[in-house]
Short mmCIF file of C-alpha atoms in Angstrom, two decimals:
data_model
loop_
_atom_site.label_atom_id
_atom_site.label_comp_id
_atom_site.label_asym_id
_atom_site.label_seq_id
_atom_site.Cartn_x
_atom_site.Cartn_y
_atom_site.Cartn_z
CA UNK A 1 4.37 11.06 6.87
CA UNK A 2 6.78 13.17 8.89
CA UNK A 3 10.14 14.51 7.81
CA UNK A 4 11.76 12.04 10.21
CA UNK A 5 10.18 9.11 8.45
CA UNK A 6 11.22 10.49 5.07
CA UNK A 7 14.80 10.75 6.39
CA UNK A 8 14.61 7.16 7.59
CA UNK A 9 13.54 6.01 4.14
CA UNK A 10 16.05 8.17 2.33
CA UNK A 11 18.80 6.34 4.20
CA UNK A 12 17.08 3.07 3.39
CA UNK A 13 17.54 3.41 -0.33
CA UNK A 14 21.30 3.13 -0.05
CA UNK A 15 21.03 -0.50 0.97
CA UNK A 16 19.18 -1.44 -2.19
CA UNK A 17 21.68 0.01 -4.62
CA UNK A 18 23.98 -3.00 -4.53
CA UNK A 19 21.28 -5.52 -5.44
CA UNK A 20 21.79 -6.92 -8.92
CA UNK A 21 18.87 -6.93 -11.33
CA UNK A 22 18.40 -10.18 -13.31
CA UNK A 23 16.38 -10.50 -16.49
CA UNK A 24 12.91 -11.78 -15.72
CA UNK A 25 11.43 -12.31 -19.16
CA UNK A 26 8.68 -14.92 -18.99
CA UNK A 27 8.60 -17.58 -21.67
CA UNK A 28 5.63 -15.97 -23.40
CA UNK A 29 7.18 -12.49 -23.61
CA UNK A 30 8.17 -12.77 -27.26
CA UNK A 31 4.59 -13.59 -28.19
CA UNK A 32 3.21 -10.31 -26.82
CA UNK A 33 2.88 -7.47 -29.30
CA UNK A 34 2.33 -3.79 -28.65
CA UNK A 35 1.59 -1.33 -31.42
CA UNK A 36 1.36 2.30 -30.39
CA UNK A 37 2.97 5.32 -31.99
CA UNK A 38 3.20 8.45 -29.79
CA UNK A 39 1.94 11.70 -31.26
CA UNK A 40 4.51 13.94 -32.95
CA UNK A 41 5.57 16.87 -30.80
CA UNK A 42 4.15 15.29 -27.67
CA UNK A 43 5.07 16.47 -24.16
CA UNK A 44 3.85 14.94 -20.91
CA UNK A 45 3.21 16.05 -17.38
CA UNK A 46 3.13 13.49 -14.56
CA UNK A 47 1.94 14.05 -10.98
CA UNK A 48 2.94 11.40 -8.46
CA UNK A 49 3.18 10.96 -4.70
CA UNK A 50 6.38 12.09 -3.04
CA UNK A 51 8.94 9.39 -2.57
CA UNK A 52 9.46 7.94 0.87
CA UNK A 53 12.58 6.09 -0.27
CA UNK A 54 15.13 8.22 -2.09
CA UNK A 55 16.04 5.28 -4.33
CA UNK A 56 12.45 5.21 -5.60
CA UNK A 57 12.72 8.75 -6.94
CA UNK A 58 16.24 8.24 -8.27
CA UNK A 59 15.30 5.11 -10.23
CA UNK A 60 11.99 6.58 -11.41
CA UNK A 61 13.65 9.71 -12.76
CA UNK A 62 16.39 7.64 -14.40
CA UNK A 63 13.64 5.77 -16.25
CA UNK A 64 11.98 9.06 -17.21
CA UNK A 65 15.28 10.21 -18.68
CA UNK A 66 15.58 6.97 -20.67
CA UNK A 67 12.07 7.48 -22.03
CA UNK A 68 12.85 11.03 -23.14
CA UNK A 69 16.09 9.92 -24.76
CA UNK A 70 14.33 7.15 -26.66
CA UNK A 71 11.25 9.03 -27.84
CA UNK A 72 12.29 12.66 -27.72
CA UNK A 73 9.29 13.40 -25.49
CA UNK A 74 9.88 15.84 -22.64
CA UNK A 75 8.31 14.68 -19.36
CA UNK A 76 7.71 16.97 -16.39
CA UNK A 77 7.30 15.12 -13.09
CA UNK A 78 5.73 16.86 -10.08
CA UNK A 79 5.69 15.32 -6.59
CA UNK A 80 3.08 15.87 -3.88
CA UNK A 81 2.21 14.18 -0.60
CA UNK A 82 -0.46 11.48 -0.53
CA UNK A 83 -2.87 13.92 1.10
CA UNK A 84 -2.43 16.46 -1.71
CA UNK A 85 -2.51 14.17 -4.76
CA UNK A 86 -6.16 13.18 -4.24
CA UNK A 87 -7.68 16.69 -4.26
CA UNK A 88 -5.44 17.76 -7.15
CA UNK A 89 -6.55 14.72 -9.14
CA UNK A 90 -10.19 15.53 -8.38
CA UNK A 91 -9.72 19.11 -9.57
CA UNK A 92 -8.09 17.87 -12.77
CA UNK A 93 -11.00 15.49 -13.39
CA UNK A 94 -13.64 18.16 -12.74
CA UNK A 95 -12.00 20.99 -14.70
CA UNK A 96 -10.69 18.91 -17.57
CA UNK A 97 -7.14 20.17 -17.31
CA UNK A 98 -3.92 19.31 -15.52
CA UNK A 99 -1.36 16.49 -15.58
CA UNK A 100 -1.66 13.92 -18.35
CA UNK A 101 -0.86 11.12 -15.88
CA UNK A 102 -1.49 10.98 -12.14
CA UNK A 103 -0.13 8.34 -9.77
CA UNK A 104 -2.49 8.15 -6.79
CA UNK A 105 -3.68 5.82 -4.05
CA UNK A 106 -6.34 3.20 -3.36
CA UNK A 107 -9.64 3.65 -5.22
CA UNK A 108 -9.15 7.20 -6.51
CA UNK A 109 -9.65 6.05 -10.11
CA UNK A 110 -13.17 4.96 -9.18
CA UNK A 111 -14.13 8.49 -8.17
CA UNK A 112 -14.22 9.66 -11.79
CA UNK A 113 -13.94 6.67 -14.17
CA UNK A 114 -15.65 8.55 -16.99
CA UNK A 115 -12.84 11.11 -16.95
CA UNK A 116 -10.12 8.51 -17.46
CA UNK A 117 -8.68 7.07 -20.65
CA UNK A 118 -9.50 3.42 -21.30
CA UNK A 119 -6.23 1.53 -20.79
CA UNK A 120 -7.59 -1.97 -21.39
CA UNK A 121 -5.27 -2.63 -24.33
CA UNK A 122 -2.20 -1.62 -22.34
CA UNK A 123 -3.20 -3.48 -19.19
CA UNK A 124 -4.03 -6.64 -21.15
CA UNK A 125 -0.64 -6.46 -22.89
CA UNK A 126 1.24 -6.08 -19.61
CA UNK A 127 -0.82 -8.73 -17.84
CA UNK A 128 -0.23 -11.34 -20.54
CA UNK A 129 3.47 -10.53 -20.77
CA UNK A 130 4.27 -10.48 -17.08
CA UNK A 131 2.36 -13.33 -15.51
CA UNK A 132 -0.99 -11.69 -14.83
CA UNK A 133 -2.35 -9.01 -12.52
CA UNK A 134 -3.14 -9.94 -8.92
CA UNK A 135 -6.86 -9.88 -7.98
CA UNK A 136 -6.55 -6.90 -5.66
CA UNK A 137 -5.01 -4.81 -8.44
CA UNK A 138 -7.82 -5.83 -10.77
CA UNK A 139 -10.45 -4.87 -8.20
CA UNK A 140 -9.08 -1.34 -8.01
CA UNK A 141 -8.38 -0.73 -11.70
CA UNK A 142 -10.88 -2.97 -13.53
CA UNK A 143 -13.95 -2.65 -11.29
CA UNK A 144 -16.43 -4.06 -13.81
CA UNK A 145 -14.18 -6.99 -14.67
CA UNK A 146 -13.82 -5.77 -18.26
CA UNK A 147 -12.59 -2.22 -18.73
CA UNK A 148 -9.32 -1.03 -17.19
CA UNK A 149 -9.62 2.58 -15.98
CA UNK A 150 -6.07 2.75 -14.61
CA UNK A 151 -2.82 0.77 -14.67
CA UNK A 152 -1.80 -0.78 -11.32
CA UNK A 153 1.61 0.24 -9.97
CA UNK A 154 1.84 -1.76 -6.73
CA UNK A 155 1.39 -1.08 -3.03
CA UNK A 156 3.26 -0.15 0.10
CA UNK A 157 3.10 -3.24 2.27
CA UNK A 158 1.93 -3.02 5.88
CA UNK A 159 3.54 -5.97 7.66
CA UNK A 160 4.38 -6.95 11.21
CA UNK A 161 7.80 -5.68 12.28
CA UNK A 162 9.23 -7.28 15.42
CA UNK A 163 12.34 -7.88 17.52
CA UNK A 164 13.17 -11.54 17.12
CA UNK A 165 15.08 -11.83 20.40
CA UNK A 166 12.27 -10.29 22.44
CA UNK A 167 9.57 -12.43 20.84
CA UNK A 168 11.70 -15.51 21.57
CA UNK A 169 12.27 -14.40 25.15
CA UNK A 170 8.47 -14.20 25.49
CA UNK A 171 8.27 -17.90 24.63
CA UNK A 172 7.70 -17.87 20.87
CA UNK A 173 10.33 -19.51 18.67
CA UNK A 174 8.27 -18.73 15.56
CA UNK A 175 6.01 -15.77 14.87
CA UNK A 176 2.31 -16.62 15.46
CA UNK A 177 0.25 -17.48 12.39
CA UNK A 178 -3.21 -17.22 13.97
CA UNK A 179 -4.99 -14.56 16.00
CA UNK A 180 -5.18 -16.64 19.17
CA UNK A 181 -1.42 -17.08 19.38
CA UNK A 182 -0.90 -13.48 18.26
CA UNK A 183 -2.80 -12.25 21.32
CA UNK A 184 -0.91 -14.66 23.60
CA UNK A 185 2.35 -13.27 22.26
CA UNK A 186 1.34 -9.65 22.92
CA UNK A 187 0.31 -10.57 26.48
CA UNK A 188 3.61 -12.36 27.06
CA UNK A 189 5.60 -9.43 25.67
CA UNK A 190 3.86 -7.04 28.05
CA UNK A 191 4.62 -9.31 31.00
CA UNK A 192 8.29 -9.29 29.97
CA UNK A 193 8.32 -5.49 29.90
CA UNK A 194 8.74 -5.36 26.13
CA UNK A 195 5.24 -4.44 24.91
CA UNK A 196 4.05 -3.94 21.36
CA UNK A 197 1.89 -1.22 19.90
CA UNK A 198 0.08 -0.21 16.70
CA UNK A 199 -1.32 3.13 15.55
CA UNK A 200 -4.89 4.04 16.51
CA UNK A 201 -4.78 7.67 15.38
CA UNK A 202 -5.74 8.80 11.88
CA UNK A 203 -2.70 7.17 10.28
CA UNK A 204 -3.09 6.77 6.51
CA UNK A 205 -0.81 3.77 6.22
CA UNK A 206 -0.23 2.33 9.67
CA UNK A 207 -3.88 2.50 10.69
CA UNK A 208 -4.65 -0.17 8.07
CA UNK A 209 -4.21 -2.89 10.68
CA UNK A 210 -7.74 -2.00 11.81
CA UNK A 211 -9.10 -3.29 8.48
CA UNK A 212 -7.21 -6.53 9.08
CA UNK A 213 -8.73 -6.83 12.55
CA UNK A 214 -12.33 -6.41 11.40
CA UNK A 215 -11.93 -8.63 8.33
CA UNK A 216 -10.10 -11.36 10.26
CA UNK A 217 -13.27 -12.02 12.27
CA UNK A 218 -15.64 -11.79 9.30
CA UNK A 219 -16.71 -8.18 9.76
CA UNK A 220 -17.14 -5.89 6.75
CA UNK A 221 -17.96 -2.24 6.26
CA UNK A 222 -20.28 -3.15 3.37
CA UNK A 223 -21.49 -6.29 1.62
CA UNK A 224 -21.12 -7.00 -2.09
CA UNK A 225 -24.19 -4.83 -2.80
CA UNK A 226 -22.67 -1.86 -0.93
CA UNK A 227 -25.10 -2.22 1.96
CA UNK A 228 -23.46 -1.00 5.16
CA UNK A 229 -23.18 -3.92 7.57
CA UNK A 230 -20.41 -2.87 9.97
CA UNK A 231 -22.79 -3.14 12.95
CA UNK A 232 -22.68 -6.93 13.14
CA UNK A 233 -21.86 -9.86 15.46
CA UNK A 234 -18.67 -10.49 13.48
CA UNK A 235 -17.46 -6.93 14.00
CA UNK A 236 -18.35 -7.19 17.69
CA UNK A 237 -16.09 -10.25 18.02
CA UNK A 238 -13.27 -8.35 16.33
CA UNK A 239 -13.66 -5.43 18.72
CA UNK A 240 -13.74 -7.68 21.80
CA UNK A 241 -10.51 -9.27 20.58
CA UNK A 242 -9.14 -5.77 19.91
CA UNK A 243 -9.85 -4.75 23.50
CA UNK A 244 -7.67 -7.57 24.79
CA UNK A 245 -4.95 -6.73 22.29
CA UNK A 246 -5.01 -3.02 23.09
CA UNK A 247 -4.66 -3.76 26.80
CA UNK A 248 -1.15 -5.01 26.04
CA UNK A 249 -0.07 -1.95 24.01
CA UNK A 250 2.44 0.62 25.15
CA UNK A 251 0.64 3.82 26.33
CA UNK A 252 -0.09 6.53 23.77
CA UNK A 253 -1.11 4.58 20.67
CA UNK A 254 -4.51 6.33 20.45
CA UNK A 255 -2.70 9.43 19.16
CA UNK A 256 -0.13 7.65 17.00
CA UNK A 257 0.13 8.73 13.39
CA UNK A 258 2.33 7.18 10.71
CA UNK A 259 5.72 8.31 12.09
CA UNK A 260 5.07 7.45 15.73
CA UNK A 261 5.53 3.69 15.59
CA UNK A 262 8.77 4.11 13.62
CA UNK A 263 10.18 6.26 16.39
CA UNK A 264 8.84 4.07 19.18
CA UNK A 265 10.34 0.94 17.63
CA UNK A 266 13.75 2.46 16.87
CA UNK A 267 13.83 4.01 20.36
CA UNK A 268 13.26 0.57 21.89
CA UNK A 269 9.84 1.46 23.31
CA UNK A 270 8.03 -1.36 21.48
CA UNK A 271 9.04 -4.81 20.33
CA UNK A 272 6.26 -5.31 17.77
CA UNK A 273 4.35 -2.98 15.45
CA UNK A 274 3.06 -2.84 11.87
CA UNK A 275 4.85 -0.86 9.18
CA UNK A 276 6.43 -0.79 5.76
CA UNK A 277 10.00 -1.94 5.29
CA UNK A 278 11.24 1.48 6.38
CA UNK A 279 12.03 0.63 10.02
CA UNK A 280 14.39 -2.16 9.02
CA UNK A 281 16.25 -0.12 6.45
CA UNK A 282 16.43 2.89 8.75
CA UNK A 283 18.15 0.65 11.30
CA UNK A 284 20.31 -1.06 8.69
CA UNK A 285 21.64 2.26 7.42
CA UNK A 286 21.67 4.18 10.70
CA UNK A 287 24.69 6.20 11.82
CA UNK A 288 23.85 5.55 15.48
CA UNK A 289 25.65 2.28 16.39
CA UNK A 290 22.91 1.23 18.81
CA UNK A 291 20.19 1.61 16.17
CA UNK A 292 22.32 -0.06 13.50
CA UNK A 293 22.91 -3.02 15.82
CA UNK A 294 19.15 -3.45 16.10
CA UNK A 295 18.86 -4.32 12.38
CA UNK A 296 20.08 -7.88 12.89
CA UNK A 297 17.28 -8.48 15.41
CA UNK A 298 14.47 -7.00 13.28
CA UNK A 299 12.19 -9.50 11.57
CA UNK A 300 9.10 -9.22 9.36
CA UNK A 301 5.96 -11.33 9.10
CA UNK A 302 2.53 -11.27 7.54
CA UNK A 303 -0.46 -10.52 9.74
CA UNK A 304 -1.85 -13.71 11.33
CA UNK A 305 -4.98 -15.37 9.99
CA UNK A 306 -8.19 -14.97 12.00
CA UNK A 307 -11.32 -17.13 12.34
CA UNK A 308 -12.22 -16.52 8.67
CA UNK A 309 -9.35 -18.86 7.78
CA UNK A 310 -7.64 -16.77 5.09
CA UNK A 311 -5.34 -13.74 4.89
CA UNK A 312 -7.13 -10.41 5.36
CA UNK A 313 -4.26 -8.03 4.71
CA UNK A 314 -4.79 -4.32 4.01
CA UNK A 315 -2.13 -2.32 2.17
CA UNK A 316 -1.83 1.12 0.55
CA UNK A 317 -2.41 0.63 -3.18
CA UNK A 318 -0.92 2.78 -5.97
CA UNK A 319 -2.55 3.38 -9.36
CA UNK A 320 -1.57 5.19 -12.60
CA UNK A 321 -4.32 7.18 -14.34
CA UNK A 322 -4.35 8.84 -17.78
CA UNK A 323 -6.96 11.58 -18.13
CA UNK A 324 -9.09 11.90 -21.26
CA UNK A 325 -8.28 15.58 -21.59
CA UNK A 326 -4.63 14.74 -22.39
CA UNK A 327 -3.61 16.06 -25.81
CA UNK A 328 -1.22 13.16 -26.16
CA UNK A 329 -2.99 9.96 -25.03
CA UNK A 330 -0.79 7.67 -27.14
CA UNK A 331 2.36 9.19 -25.68
CA UNK A 332 0.89 8.81 -22.19
CA UNK A 333 0.14 5.13 -22.81
CA UNK A 334 3.63 4.63 -24.20
CA UNK A 335 5.12 6.23 -21.10
CA UNK A 336 3.27 3.85 -18.77
CA UNK A 337 4.13 0.85 -20.94
CA UNK A 338 7.80 1.86 -20.94
CA UNK A 339 7.87 2.34 -17.17
CA UNK A 340 6.19 -1.04 -16.54
CA UNK A 341 8.50 -3.06 -18.83
CA UNK A 342 11.08 -5.22 -17.10
CA UNK A 343 14.11 -3.16 -18.12
CA UNK A 344 12.69 -0.19 -16.20
CA UNK A 345 10.29 -1.63 -13.63
CA UNK A 346 12.67 -4.10 -12.03
CA UNK A 347 15.44 -1.54 -11.40
CA UNK A 348 12.77 0.75 -9.94
CA UNK A 349 11.58 -1.98 -7.54
CA UNK A 350 15.21 -2.50 -6.55
CA UNK A 351 15.82 1.20 -6.06
CA UNK A 352 12.78 1.41 -3.81
CA UNK A 353 14.37 -1.23 -1.61
CA UNK A 354 11.26 -3.37 -1.21
CA UNK A 355 9.03 -0.42 -0.27
CA UNK A 356 6.70 -1.09 -3.20
CA UNK A 357 5.29 -4.59 -3.81
CA UNK A 358 4.58 -5.54 -7.45
CA UNK A 359 1.10 -5.97 -8.98
CA UNK A 360 2.27 -8.42 -11.67
CA UNK A 361 3.27 -11.99 -10.83
CA UNK A 362 6.51 -12.05 -12.82
CA UNK A 363 7.99 -9.25 -10.74
CA UNK A 364 7.70 -11.38 -7.62
CA UNK A 365 10.89 -12.98 -8.99
CA UNK A 366 12.83 -9.74 -8.70
CA UNK A 367 16.17 -10.08 -6.92
CA UNK A 368 15.19 -7.50 -4.32
CA UNK A 369 12.83 -9.98 -2.65
CA UNK A 370 15.50 -12.62 -2.01
CA UNK A 371 18.70 -10.54 -1.84
CA UNK A 372 17.80 -10.12 1.82
CA UNK A 373 15.37 -12.66 3.35
CA UNK A 374 13.88 -9.89 5.47
CA UNK A 375 12.51 -8.28 2.29
CA UNK A 376 10.56 -11.38 1.30
CA UNK A 377 7.41 -10.87 3.43
CA UNK A 378 6.71 -7.61 1.58
CA UNK A 379 6.85 -9.26 -1.85
CA UNK A 380 3.29 -10.62 -1.82
CA UNK A 381 1.50 -7.58 -0.39
CA UNK A 382 -0.54 -6.94 -3.55
CA UNK A 383 -1.12 -10.66 -4.04
CA UNK A 384 -2.67 -11.05 -0.58
CA UNK A 385 -4.31 -7.62 -0.36
CA UNK A 386 -8.00 -6.99 0.10
CA UNK A 387 -9.07 -3.71 -1.50
CA UNK A 388 -10.39 -0.83 0.56
CA UNK A 389 -14.17 -0.95 0.74
CA UNK A 390 -14.25 -4.76 0.83
CA UNK A 391 -16.58 -6.45 -0.03
CA UNK A 392 -18.43 -3.77 -1.98
CA UNK A 393 -17.94 -1.90 -5.21
CA UNK A 394 -15.19 0.68 -5.17
CA UNK A 395 -16.04 4.31 -5.82
CA UNK A 396 -16.90 7.60 -4.16
CA UNK A 397 -18.37 5.97 -1.06
CA UNK A 398 -15.46 3.60 -0.37
CA UNK A 399 -12.92 6.34 -1.01
CA UNK A 400 -14.76 8.76 1.26
CA UNK A 401 -15.24 6.26 4.06
CA UNK A 402 -11.56 5.37 3.97
CA UNK A 403 -10.42 8.98 3.97
CA UNK A 404 -12.73 9.64 6.95
CA UNK A 405 -11.02 6.87 9.00
CA UNK A 406 -14.36 5.30 9.94
CA UNK A 407 -12.93 1.85 10.66
CA UNK A 408 -9.87 3.16 12.51
CA UNK A 409 -12.01 5.44 14.67
CA UNK A 410 -14.47 2.66 15.47
CA UNK A 411 -11.67 0.34 16.59
CA UNK A 412 -10.01 3.07 18.66
CA UNK A 413 -13.26 3.97 20.41
CA UNK A 414 -14.15 0.38 21.22
CA UNK A 415 -10.77 -0.96 22.34
CA UNK A 416 -9.98 2.08 24.48
CA UNK A 417 -13.35 1.93 26.26
CA UNK A 418 -14.43 5.45 25.29
CA UNK A 419 -17.46 3.73 23.78
CA UNK A 420 -18.87 0.23 24.12
CA UNK A 421 -18.31 -1.98 21.08
CA UNK A 422 -22.01 -1.61 20.26
CA UNK A 423 -21.87 2.18 20.48
CA UNK A 424 -18.73 2.28 18.34
CA UNK A 425 -20.31 0.03 15.71
CA UNK A 426 -23.51 2.08 15.61
CA UNK A 427 -21.56 5.31 15.12
CA UNK A 428 -19.49 3.73 12.36
CA UNK A 429 -22.68 2.43 10.73
CA UNK A 430 -24.21 5.90 10.72
CA UNK A 431 -21.06 7.58 9.41
CA UNK A 432 -20.64 5.04 6.60
CA UNK A 433 -24.27 5.31 5.56
CA UNK A 434 -23.77 9.02 4.90
CA UNK A 435 -21.38 8.03 2.12
CA UNK A 436 -23.07 4.93 0.79
CA UNK A 437 -26.60 6.40 0.73
CA UNK A 438 -25.65 9.45 -1.35
#
């Protein structure tokens, strides 16, 4: 993400600071036991993605300080961009040296599961204590349904962000819940001179709407056996729908990356886009009176449901991995347990201002999700999320295909007319097979 977007989100964190944090202990909490004694003389090194909300980093580091004060274990925390964490994690896995713990994205843990510490005991403890892990989190971190290779952290929700007054002026008193009405709304907004727009460039987060589009019509990159099936009648229907949708977009979306829709929305160029909660908080905490005034008109909604009849949301998932080479595996487990316990995790969610959705059901009760009703749609992002590489097994191929933007590129080519839907599907099929046939 750009420096502008980071500045937006840094301002955002201020709005979350006043939210109170209630105790959320589930009834069964007292029954859960955890026995783990960190190694004497332990020190830890943690590598995580750079914060996009200042309150995230502030709350995270406050928790790190609490951990050190309690256990006497020094913890070094390094921060890198999403694009840099993945290769550094791969180097650590291949060389057998580096950070004890790495916080990364999507299915990275499935690239080198044999290099990761088994965290089944810890994940089972947390799951039983805090209402259970959502299915999407389990798919990423417990791929065989038995062994946990990483501890879920949550995800950055990708929701619809829209101007309520402009959607109403286009004839919609409520935000559309199905793809037919969604398209009608975009057409009406264009006719009113208040078009929408979503990223069609290689945008790591905001390009995820293309997964939603394909899945909503029953298309899939691969089936459950990892056979590439993107060239299909279902995908063709999604792309035909996408062509109609794209025709209503503001010009320029083919080159949009993650920061572009933020700027376009806050500049008043679009009335609807998809994004994390950052646009709203940027407006809410803006120094420009005109932008600040916009906050009251900003609304959030989940993506509409397509012909498949169920949510097909795609969000950026975060995991926590402990590497086997760590000299202090018990201390590393204790660190993750400590950070995921309610006394630390709930203040962190609050500090992040709704930017990170929880992977455990109990934390859906956090005050941050109801302190402002506009936060609520982001609460269930992990709960409703389909993992990258759906419906196949996660691993090298799914991670590579995602990083290569195969789905985003296919959608962009087809909807813009640079290729026919058939040509775009065939190219995507060929590109994906290079990963899945290795």
